[in-house]
PDB file of C-alpha atoms in Angstrom:
ATOM      1  CA  MET A  22      -2.448  22.575 -23.793  1.00 55.00           C
ATOM      2  CA  SER A  23      -0.545  25.110 -21.692  1.00 57.00           C
ATOM      3  CA  GLU A  24       2.517  23.976 -19.795  1.00 62.00           C
ATOM      4  CA  SER A  25       2.564  23.770 -16.009  1.00 67.00           C
ATOM      5  CA  PRO A  26       4.195  26.878 -14.462  1.00 69.00           C
ATOM      6  CA  ASN A  27       6.805  24.654 -12.794  1.00 90.00           C
ATOM      7  CA  ARG A  28       7.639  22.685 -15.978  1.00 92.00           C
ATOM      8  CA  LYS A  29      11.069  24.351 -16.252  1.00 93.00           C
ATOM      9  CA  THR A  30      11.827  23.376 -12.655  1.00 94.00           C
ATOM     10  CA  GLN A  31      10.838  19.779 -13.428  1.00 95.00           C
ATOM     11  CA  LEU A  32      12.981  19.661 -16.570  1.00 96.00           C
ATOM     12  CA  ASP A  33      15.932  21.183 -14.717  1.00 96.00           C
ATOM     13  CA  ALA A  34      15.602  18.536 -11.980  1.00 97.00           C
ATOM     14  CA  PHE A  35      15.529  15.747 -14.572  1.00 97.00           C
ATOM     15  CA  ASP A  36      18.560  17.215 -16.357  1.00 97.00           C
ATOM     16  CA  ARG A  37      20.394  17.315 -13.010  1.00 98.00           C
ATOM     17  CA  LEU A  38      19.588  13.624 -12.439  1.00 98.00           C
ATOM     18  CA  LEU A  39      20.919  12.688 -15.878  1.00 98.00           C
ATOM     19  CA  THR A  40      24.136  14.607 -15.194  1.00 98.00           C
ATOM     20  CA  ILE A  41      24.625  12.876 -11.833  1.00 98.00           C
ATOM     21  CA  MET A  42      23.994   9.502 -13.472  1.00 98.00           C
ATOM     22  CA  ASP A  43      26.679  10.238 -16.080  1.00 97.00           C
ATOM     23  CA  GLU A  44      29.127  11.205 -13.325  1.00 98.00           C
ATOM     24  CA  LEU A  45      28.380   8.152 -11.166  1.00 97.00           C
ATOM     25  CA  ARG A  46      28.687   5.770 -14.092  1.00 97.00           C
ATOM     26  CA  GLU A  47      32.082   7.248 -14.927  1.00 97.00           C
ATOM     27  CA  GLN A  48      33.563   7.780 -11.463  1.00 97.00           C
ATOM     28  CA  CYS A  49      31.930   5.395  -8.933  1.00 97.00           C
ATOM     29  CA  PRO A  50      33.335   1.818  -8.824  1.00 97.00           C
ATOM     30  CA  TRP A  51      29.980   0.315  -7.779  1.00 97.00           C
ATOM     31  CA  ASP A  52      27.878   2.177 -10.353  1.00 97.00           C
ATOM     32  CA  ARG A  53      30.432   1.466 -13.075  1.00 96.00           C
ATOM     33  CA  LYS A  54      30.221  -2.267 -12.374  1.00 97.00           C
ATOM     34  CA  GLN A  55      26.431  -2.597 -12.651  1.00 97.00           C
ATOM     35  CA  THR A  56      24.658  -4.291 -15.567  1.00 97.00           C
ATOM     36  CA  ILE A  57      21.029  -4.586 -16.589  1.00 96.00           C
ATOM     37  CA  GLU A  58      21.047  -8.074 -15.090  1.00 95.00           C
ATOM     38  CA  SER A  59      22.620  -7.014 -11.775  1.00 96.00           C
ATOM     39  CA  LEU A  60      20.080  -4.223 -11.311  1.00 96.00           C
ATOM     40  CA  ARG A  61      17.069  -6.463 -11.912  1.00 93.00           C
ATOM     41  CA  HIS A  62      16.618  -7.869  -8.393  1.00 92.00           C
ATOM     42  CA  LEU A  63      17.268  -4.425  -6.886  1.00 95.00           C
ATOM     43  CA  THR A  64      14.516  -2.932  -9.049  1.00 95.00           C
ATOM     44  CA  ILE A  65      12.080  -5.610  -7.890  1.00 92.00           C
ATOM     45  CA  GLU A  66      12.982  -4.833  -4.266  1.00 93.00           C
ATOM     46  CA  GLU A  67      12.461  -1.092  -4.812  1.00 95.00           C
ATOM     47  CA  THR A  68       9.058  -1.773  -6.363  1.00 93.00           C
ATOM     48  CA  PHE A  69       7.964  -3.719  -3.287  1.00 91.00           C
ATOM     49  CA  GLU A  70       9.241  -0.930  -1.045  1.00 94.00           C
ATOM     50  CA  LEU A  71       7.089   1.535  -2.997  1.00 95.00           C
ATOM     51  CA  SER A  72       4.146  -0.836  -2.574  1.00 90.00           C
ATOM     52  CA  ASP A  73       4.688  -0.856   1.199  1.00 89.00           C
ATOM     53  CA  ALA A  74       4.784   2.953   1.308  1.00 93.00           C
ATOM     54  CA  ILE A  75       1.544   3.168  -0.690  1.00 91.00           C
ATOM     55  CA  LEU A  76      -0.228   0.710   1.623  1.00 86.00           C
ATOM     56  CA  GLU A  77       0.925   2.766   4.617  1.00 88.00           C
ATOM     57  CA  ASN A  78      -0.214   5.971   2.855  1.00 90.00           C
ATOM     58  CA  ASP A  79       3.136   7.548   3.750  1.00 95.00           C
ATOM     59  CA  MET A  80       3.492  10.329   1.178  1.00 97.00           C
ATOM     60  CA  GLU A  81       7.042  11.242   2.212  1.00 97.00           C
ATOM     61  CA  GLU A  82       8.137   7.625   1.839  1.00 97.00           C
ATOM     62  CA  ILE A  83       6.273   7.314  -1.478  1.00 97.00           C
ATOM     63  CA  LYS A  84       8.240  10.312  -2.752  1.00 97.00           C
ATOM     64  CA  LYS A  85      11.537   8.681  -1.750  1.00 97.00           C
ATOM     65  CA  GLU A  86      10.672   5.305  -3.256  1.00 97.00           C
ATOM     66  CA  LEU A  87       9.537   6.909  -6.529  1.00 98.00           C
ATOM     67  CA  GLY A  88      12.943   8.570  -6.642  1.00 97.00           C
ATOM     68  CA  ASP A  89      14.663   5.205  -6.225  1.00 97.00           C
ATOM     69  CA  ILE A  90      12.636   3.691  -9.068  1.00 97.00           C
ATOM     70  CA  LEU A  91      13.316   6.730 -11.274  1.00 98.00           C
ATOM     71  CA  LEU A  92      17.016   6.261 -10.586  1.00 98.00           C
ATOM     72  CA  HIS A  93      16.764   2.672 -11.810  1.00 98.00           C
ATOM     73  CA  ILE A  94      14.989   3.750 -15.004  1.00 98.00           C
ATOM     74  CA  VAL A  95      17.696   6.314 -15.728  1.00 98.00           C
ATOM     75  CA  PHE A  96      20.370   3.723 -14.860  1.00 98.00           C
ATOM     76  CA  TYR A  97      18.957   1.175 -17.330  1.00 98.00           C
ATOM     77  CA  ALA A  98      18.756   3.873 -20.009  1.00 98.00           C
ATOM     78  CA  LYS A  99      22.374   4.879 -19.369  1.00 98.00           C
ATOM     79  CA  ILE A 100      23.518   1.276 -19.830  1.00 98.00           C
ATOM     80  CA  GLY A 101      21.333   1.023 -22.930  1.00 98.00           C
ATOM     81  CA  SER A 102      23.012   4.085 -24.426  1.00 97.00           C
ATOM     82  CA  GLU A 103      26.455   2.601 -23.738  1.00 97.00           C
ATOM     83  CA  LYS A 104      25.405  -0.506 -25.639  1.00 97.00           C
ATOM     84  CA  GLU A 105      24.032   1.759 -28.407  1.00 97.00           C
ATOM     85  CA  ALA A 106      20.645   0.056 -27.964  1.00 97.00           C
ATOM     86  CA  PHE A 107      18.542   2.970 -26.613  1.00 97.00           C
ATOM     87  CA  ASP A 108      18.851   6.061 -24.440  1.00 97.00           C
ATOM     88  CA  ILE A 109      16.478   7.885 -22.100  1.00 97.00           C
ATOM     89  CA  SER A 110      14.993   9.996 -24.900  1.00 97.00           C
ATOM     90  CA  ALA A 111      14.163   6.828 -26.868  1.00 97.00           C
ATOM     91  CA  VAL A 112      12.522   5.346 -23.770  1.00 97.00           C
ATOM     92  CA  ILE A 113      10.410   8.463 -23.222  1.00 97.00           C
ATOM     93  CA  ASP A 114       9.521   8.899 -26.910  1.00 97.00           C
ATOM     94  CA  SER A 115       8.452   5.260 -27.133  1.00 96.00           C
ATOM     95  CA  LEU A 116       6.244   5.717 -24.074  1.00 96.00           C
ATOM     96  CA  CYS A 117       4.662   8.899 -25.461  1.00 97.00           C
ATOM     97  CA  GLU A 118       3.902   7.213 -28.787  1.00 95.00           C
ATOM     98  CA  LYS A 119       2.322   4.252 -26.981  1.00 93.00           C
ATOM     99  CA  LEU A 120       0.147   6.508 -24.824  1.00 94.00           C
ATOM    100  CA  ILE A 121      -1.076   8.366 -27.910  1.00 95.00           C
ATOM    101  CA  ARG A 122      -1.822   5.094 -29.764  1.00 92.00           C
ATOM    102  CA  ARG A 123      -3.680   3.616 -26.810  1.00 91.00           C
ATOM    103  CA  HIS A 124      -5.821   6.715 -26.218  1.00 94.00           C
ATOM    104  CA  PRO A 125      -7.571   7.071 -29.585  1.00 92.00           C
ATOM    105  CA  HIS A 126     -10.524   8.663 -27.771  1.00 92.00           C
ATOM    106  CA  ILE A 127      -8.198  11.578 -26.922  1.00 91.00           C
ATOM    107  CA  TYR A 128      -5.860  11.672 -29.949  1.00 93.00           C
ATOM    108  CA  GLY A 129      -8.141  10.152 -32.584  1.00 89.00           C
ATOM    109  CA  ASN A 130     -11.781   9.719 -33.517  1.00 88.00           C
ATOM    110  CA  THR A 131     -12.674   6.754 -31.307  1.00 88.00           C
ATOM    111  CA  VAL A 132     -15.509   7.274 -28.834  1.00 88.00           C
ATOM    112  CA  ALA A 133     -15.066   6.024 -25.258  1.00 86.00           C
ATOM    113  CA  ASP A 134     -17.585   7.423 -22.808  1.00 85.00           C
ATOM    114  CA  ASP A 135     -16.598   5.483 -19.712  1.00 87.00           C
ATOM    115  CA  GLU A 136     -13.704   3.726 -18.004  1.00 86.00           C
ATOM    116  CA  GLU A 137     -14.748   0.272 -19.230  1.00 82.00           C
ATOM    117  CA  ALA A 138     -14.686   1.365 -22.879  1.00 86.00           C
ATOM    118  CA  VAL A 139     -11.214   2.861 -22.386  1.00 88.00           C
ATOM    119  CA  LYS A 140      -9.923  -0.396 -20.859  1.00 82.00           C
ATOM    120  CA  GLN A 141     -11.391  -2.490 -23.682  1.00 80.00           C
ATOM    121  CA  ASN A 142      -9.788  -0.243 -26.320  1.00 83.00           C
ATOM    122  CA  TRP A 143      -6.469  -0.425 -24.469  1.00 81.00           C
ATOM    123  CA  GLU A 144      -6.457  -4.233 -24.424  1.00 77.00           C
ATOM    124  CA  LYS A 145      -7.465  -4.529 -28.097  1.00 80.00           C
ATOM    125  CA  ILE A 146      -4.767  -2.091 -29.221  1.00 84.00           C
ATOM    126  CA  LYS A 147      -2.183  -3.800 -27.005  1.00 79.00           C
ATOM    127  CA  LEU A 148      -3.066  -7.155 -28.543  1.00 75.00           C
ATOM    128  CA  GLN A 149      -2.556  -5.753 -32.048  1.00 78.00           C
ATOM    129  CA  GLU A 150       0.758  -4.118 -31.103  1.00 79.00           C
ATOM    130  CA  LYS A 151       2.304  -7.195 -29.561  1.00 74.00           C
ATOM    131  CA  GLY A 152       1.009  -9.587 -32.206  1.00 69.00           C
ATOM    132  CA  ASN A 153      -0.036 -12.062 -29.516  1.00 66.00           C
ATOM    133  CA  THR A 154      -2.025 -15.056 -30.717  1.00 69.00           C
ATOM    134  CA  SER A 155      -3.823 -15.088 -27.351  1.00 81.00           C
ATOM    135  CA  VAL A 156      -5.495 -12.306 -25.402  1.00 80.00           C
ATOM    136  CA  LEU A 157      -3.711 -13.695 -22.340  1.00 86.00           C
ATOM    137  CA  GLY A 158      -0.298 -13.748 -23.998  1.00 79.00           C
ATOM    138  CA  GLY A 159       0.697 -10.422 -22.440  1.00 78.00           C
ATOM    139  CA  VAL A 160       0.310 -11.596 -18.833  1.00 86.00           C
ATOM    140  CA  PRO A 161       3.843 -11.974 -17.374  1.00 86.00           C
ATOM    141  CA  LYS A 162       4.585 -15.565 -16.372  1.00 87.00           C
ATOM    142  CA  SER A 163       6.451 -14.480 -13.235  1.00 84.00           C
ATOM    143  CA  LEU A 164       3.562 -12.483 -11.744  1.00 87.00           C
ATOM    144  CA  PRO A 165       2.467 -13.685  -8.284  1.00 89.00           C
ATOM    145  CA  ALA A 166      -0.480 -16.053  -8.715  1.00 92.00           C
ATOM    146  CA  LEU A 167      -3.073 -13.806  -7.068  1.00 92.00           C
ATOM    147  CA  ILE A 168      -2.189 -10.784  -9.208  1.00 91.00           C
ATOM    148  CA  LYS A 169      -1.939 -13.005 -12.290  1.00 93.00           C
ATOM    149  CA  ALA A 170      -5.491 -14.307 -11.708  1.00 94.00           C
ATOM    150  CA  MET A 171      -6.769 -10.742 -11.535  1.00 93.00           C
ATOM    151  CA  ARG A 172      -4.946  -9.710 -14.732  1.00 91.00           C
ATOM    152  CA  ILE A 173      -6.182 -12.814 -16.578  1.00 93.00           C
ATOM    153  CA  GLN A 174      -9.752 -11.970 -15.640  1.00 93.00           C
ATOM    154  CA  GLU A 175      -9.335  -8.313 -16.631  1.00 88.00           C
ATOM    155  CA  LYS A 176      -7.889  -9.213 -20.013  1.00 86.00           C
ATOM    156  CA  ALA A 177     -10.672 -11.705 -20.720  1.00 88.00           C
ATOM    157  CA  ARG A 178     -13.192  -9.009 -19.793  1.00 86.00           C
ATOM    158  CA  GLY A 179     -11.460  -6.657 -22.222  1.00 80.00           C
ATOM    159  CA  VAL A 180     -12.722  -8.764 -25.145  1.00 80.00           C
ATOM    160  CA  GLY A 181     -16.167  -9.376 -23.650  1.00 84.00           C
ATOM    161  CA  PHE A 182     -15.578 -12.748 -21.941  1.00 88.00           C
ATOM    162  CA  ASP A 183     -17.038 -12.125 -18.500  1.00 91.00           C
ATOM    163  CA  TRP A 184     -20.066 -12.542 -16.288  1.00 91.00           C
ATOM    164  CA  GLU A 185     -22.882 -10.057 -16.770  1.00 90.00           C
ATOM    165  CA  GLU A 186     -24.019  -9.645 -13.153  1.00 92.00           C
ATOM    166  CA  LYS A 187     -22.164  -9.863  -9.845  1.00 91.00           C
ATOM    167  CA  GLN A 188     -24.864 -12.215  -8.540  1.00 94.00           C
ATOM    168  CA  GLN A 189     -23.769 -14.759 -11.135  1.00 96.00           C
ATOM    169  CA  VAL A 190     -20.204 -14.473  -9.888  1.00 95.00           C
ATOM    170  CA  TRP A 191     -21.276 -14.949  -6.273  1.00 96.00           C
ATOM    171  CA  GLU A 192     -23.265 -18.036  -7.263  1.00 96.00           C
ATOM    172  CA  LYS A 193     -20.054 -19.388  -8.794  1.00 96.00           C
ATOM    173  CA  VAL A 194     -18.216 -18.725  -5.514  1.00 96.00           C
ATOM    174  CA  GLU A 195     -20.892 -20.664  -3.594  1.00 96.00           C
ATOM    175  CA  GLU A 196     -20.778 -23.473  -6.150  1.00 95.00           C
ATOM    176  CA  GLU A 197     -16.993 -23.801  -5.796  1.00 94.00           C
ATOM    177  CA  MET A 198     -17.268 -23.665  -2.005  1.00 93.00           C
ATOM    178  CA  GLN A 199     -19.846 -26.453  -1.991  1.00 90.00           C
ATOM    179  CA  GLU A 200     -17.696 -28.562  -4.315  1.00 88.00           C
ATOM    180  CA  PHE A 201     -14.688 -28.093  -2.064  1.00 88.00           C
ATOM    181  CA  LYS A 202     -16.716 -28.842   1.060  1.00 85.00           C
ATOM    182  CA  ALA A 203     -18.252 -31.960  -0.493  1.00 80.00           C
ATOM    183  CA  GLU A 204     -14.877 -33.326  -1.507  1.00 78.00           C
ATOM    184  CA  PHE A 205     -12.963 -32.344   1.627  1.00 79.00           C
ATOM    185  CA  ASN A 206     -15.373 -32.206   4.531  1.00 72.00           C
ATOM    186  CA  ALA A 207     -13.668 -30.626   7.532  1.00 67.00           C
ATOM    187  CA  SER A 208     -15.431 -32.981   9.950  1.00 69.00           C
ATOM    188  CA  SER A 209     -14.114 -36.075   8.176  1.00 68.00           C
ATOM    189  CA  GLU A 210     -10.982 -37.779   9.461  1.00 72.00           C
ATOM    190  CA  GLU A 211     -10.262 -39.451   6.123  1.00 75.00           C
ATOM    191  CA  SER A 212      -7.022 -38.532   4.367  1.00 78.00           C
ATOM    192  CA  ILE A 213      -7.553 -36.275   1.361  1.00 78.00           C
ATOM    193  CA  ASP A 214      -6.199 -36.344  -2.168  1.00 81.00           C
ATOM    194  CA  LYS A 215      -3.790 -33.383  -1.936  1.00 83.00           C
ATOM    195  CA  GLU A 216      -3.536 -32.887  -5.697  1.00 86.00           C
ATOM    196  CA  LYS A 217      -7.301 -32.820  -6.148  1.00 86.00           C
ATOM    197  CA  ALA A 218      -7.737 -30.608  -3.087  1.00 86.00           C
ATOM    198  CA  THR A 219      -5.184 -28.151  -4.462  1.00 88.00           C
ATOM    199  CA  GLY A 220      -7.081 -27.926  -7.738  1.00 90.00           C
ATOM    200  CA  GLU A 221     -10.444 -27.392  -6.041  1.00 90.00           C
ATOM    201  CA  PHE A 222      -9.002 -24.797  -3.669  1.00 92.00           C
ATOM    202  CA  GLY A 223      -7.466 -22.967  -6.626  1.00 94.00           C
ATOM    203  CA  ASP A 224     -10.888 -22.881  -8.315  1.00 95.00           C
ATOM    204  CA  LEU A 225     -12.410 -21.420  -5.147  1.00 95.00           C
ATOM    205  CA  LEU A 226      -9.744 -18.726  -4.865  1.00 96.00           C
ATOM    206  CA  PHE A 227     -10.093 -17.836  -8.546  1.00 96.00           C
ATOM    207  CA  SER A 228     -13.850 -17.361  -8.142  1.00 96.00           C
ATOM    208  CA  LEU A 229     -13.359 -15.186  -5.036  1.00 96.00           C
ATOM    209  CA  ILE A 230     -10.858 -13.007  -6.903  1.00 96.00           C
ATOM    210  CA  ASN A 231     -13.409 -12.711  -9.707  1.00 95.00           C
ATOM    211  CA  TYR A 232     -16.070 -11.541  -7.268  1.00 96.00           C
ATOM    212  CA  ALA A 233     -13.667  -9.056  -5.662  1.00 95.00           C
ATOM    213  CA  ARG A 234     -13.052  -7.595  -9.124  1.00 93.00           C
ATOM    214  CA  PHE A 235     -16.780  -7.235  -9.711  1.00 93.00           C
ATOM    215  CA  ILE A 236     -17.295  -5.256  -6.521  1.00 94.00           C
ATOM    216  CA  GLU A 237     -14.142  -3.206  -7.208  1.00 91.00           C
ATOM    217  CA  ILE A 238     -11.978  -4.608  -4.426  1.00 94.00           C
ATOM    218  CA  ASN A 239      -8.322  -5.231  -5.219  1.00 91.00           C
ATOM    219  CA  PRO A 240      -7.765  -8.721  -3.753  1.00 93.00           C
ATOM    220  CA  GLU A 241      -3.987  -8.291  -3.512  1.00 90.00           C
ATOM    221  CA  GLU A 242      -4.409  -5.063  -1.542  1.00 89.00           C
ATOM    222  CA  ALA A 243      -7.131  -6.611   0.628  1.00 92.00           C
ATOM    223  CA  LEU A 244      -4.999  -9.633   1.512  1.00 92.00           C
ATOM    224  CA  GLU A 245      -1.927  -7.499   2.240  1.00 89.00           C
ATOM    225  CA  LYS A 246      -3.937  -5.274   4.601  1.00 90.00           C
ATOM    226  CA  THR A 247      -5.092  -8.389   6.420  1.00 93.00           C
ATOM    227  CA  ASN A 248      -1.478  -9.612   6.567  1.00 93.00           C
ATOM    228  CA  LEU A 249      -0.387  -6.307   8.131  1.00 90.00           C
ATOM    229  CA  LYS A 250      -3.294  -6.394  10.578  1.00 93.00           C
ATOM    230  CA  PHE A 251      -2.357  -9.928  11.661  1.00 95.00           C
ATOM    231  CA  ILE A 252       1.294  -8.938  12.088  1.00 94.00           C
ATOM    232  CA  LYS A 253       0.397  -5.971  14.315  1.00 93.00           C
ATOM    233  CA  ARG A 254      -1.925  -8.048  16.489  1.00 94.00           C
ATOM    234  CA  PHE A 255       0.538 -10.917  16.793  1.00 94.00           C
ATOM    235  CA  GLN A 256       3.371  -8.563  17.697  1.00 94.00           C
ATOM    236  CA  TYR A 257       1.134  -7.007  20.383  1.00 93.00           C
ATOM    237  CA  LEU A 258       0.546 -10.524  21.707  1.00 93.00           C
ATOM    238  CA  GLU A 259       4.302 -11.149  21.826  1.00 93.00           C
ATOM    239  CA  THR A 260       5.029  -7.840  23.563  1.00 93.00           C
ATOM    240  CA  ALA A 261       2.206  -8.211  26.100  1.00 92.00           C
ATOM    241  CA  ALA A 262       3.231 -11.767  26.935  1.00 90.00           C
ATOM    242  CA  LYS A 263       6.847 -10.692  27.464  1.00 91.00           C
ATOM    243  CA  LYS A 264       5.773  -7.867  29.784  1.00 92.00           C
ATOM    244  CA  ALA A 265       3.799 -10.423  31.794  1.00 91.00           C
ATOM    245  CA  GLY A 266       6.909 -12.558  32.092  1.00 92.00           C
ATOM    246  CA  LYS A 267       5.561 -15.314  29.874  1.00 89.00           C
ATOM    247  CA  LYS A 268       7.103 -17.168  26.955  1.00 89.00           C
ATOM    248  CA  ILE A 269       4.694 -17.316  24.074  1.00 89.00           C
ATOM    249  CA  GLU A 270       5.717 -20.846  23.142  1.00 89.00           C
ATOM    250  CA  ASP A 271       4.738 -22.027  26.653  1.00 90.00           C
ATOM    251  CA  MET A 272       1.299 -20.368  26.628  1.00 90.00           C
ATOM    252  CA  SER A 273      -1.966 -22.135  25.863  1.00 91.00           C
ATOM    253  CA  LEU A 274      -4.171 -20.979  23.009  1.00 92.00           C
ATOM    254  CA  ALA A 275      -6.681 -19.714  25.573  1.00 92.00           C
ATOM    255  CA  GLU A 276      -4.010 -17.545  27.217  1.00 90.00           C
ATOM    256  CA  MET A 277      -2.836 -16.185  23.880  1.00 92.00           C
ATOM    257  CA  ASP A 278      -6.421 -15.457  22.848  1.00 92.00           C
ATOM    258  CA  VAL A 279      -6.795 -13.028  25.770  1.00 91.00           C
ATOM    259  CA  TYR A 280      -4.020 -10.842  24.375  1.00 91.00           C
ATOM    260  CA  TRP A 281      -5.313 -11.314  20.818  1.00 92.00           C
ATOM    261  CA  GLU A 282      -8.695  -9.910  21.839  1.00 92.00           C
ATOM    262  CA  GLU A 283      -6.940  -6.959  23.487  1.00 91.00           C
ATOM    263  CA  ALA A 284      -5.067  -6.318  20.267  1.00 92.00           C
ATOM    264  CA  LYS A 285      -8.326  -6.347  18.283  1.00 90.00           C
ATOM    265  CA  LYS A 286      -9.816  -3.707  20.566  1.00 88.00           C
ATOM    266  CA  LEU A 287      -6.741  -1.529  20.084  1.00 82.00           C
TER     267      LEU A 287
END
């Protein structure tokens, strides 16, 4: 495979970053003080900032946030080299070896004609590498519940444990909805068993996430877009009410709904 014509420029830029990292670690009091543990929460924050930029489709911001995350990767590798545990070349070499192992249809004799076959091979190889006793053992415990549900379902699918048709999945959604409705009828004034309701609601959400996966909708992305849409409409409501000389907390729902409908049209 021929190299990209700007490969030297890319390598020079990476070499410049490594040099700056060396200088900062040696000369800057803040950078010198950082540890792998102290950087952790900052890395999580940067990842969410990248997520925001992607959802807003802001390419300039995506570029900046990718730079911040790359800085963190280089920073961790610098600390690793100081501890004589690993350096950036070891990180990159390990990644390259993993990519080659997990793409036997490119670097070996395995046949994978479509995306689904590639994903199944990936999960099987990953399971062998990590020596997990469970297919689900590789799902991080600290993942947000919605994303975790999606990853659990994907991993189970990777070994063939999944519905065959999307209609079956939708029937499961309707079944869970009916069970929830039967147990916790909205028209009833009786107090509900919160623990049981939580379990039933979780089942309903899990089935909806499953259906979203089947029709190739990312439920996390879908929910976040709805969150952002709600925020924009609510902030319009607040601004419009203020311009009209009204306090939102003193308005009736009917009054607020007028501005909400305006926001929807916008």
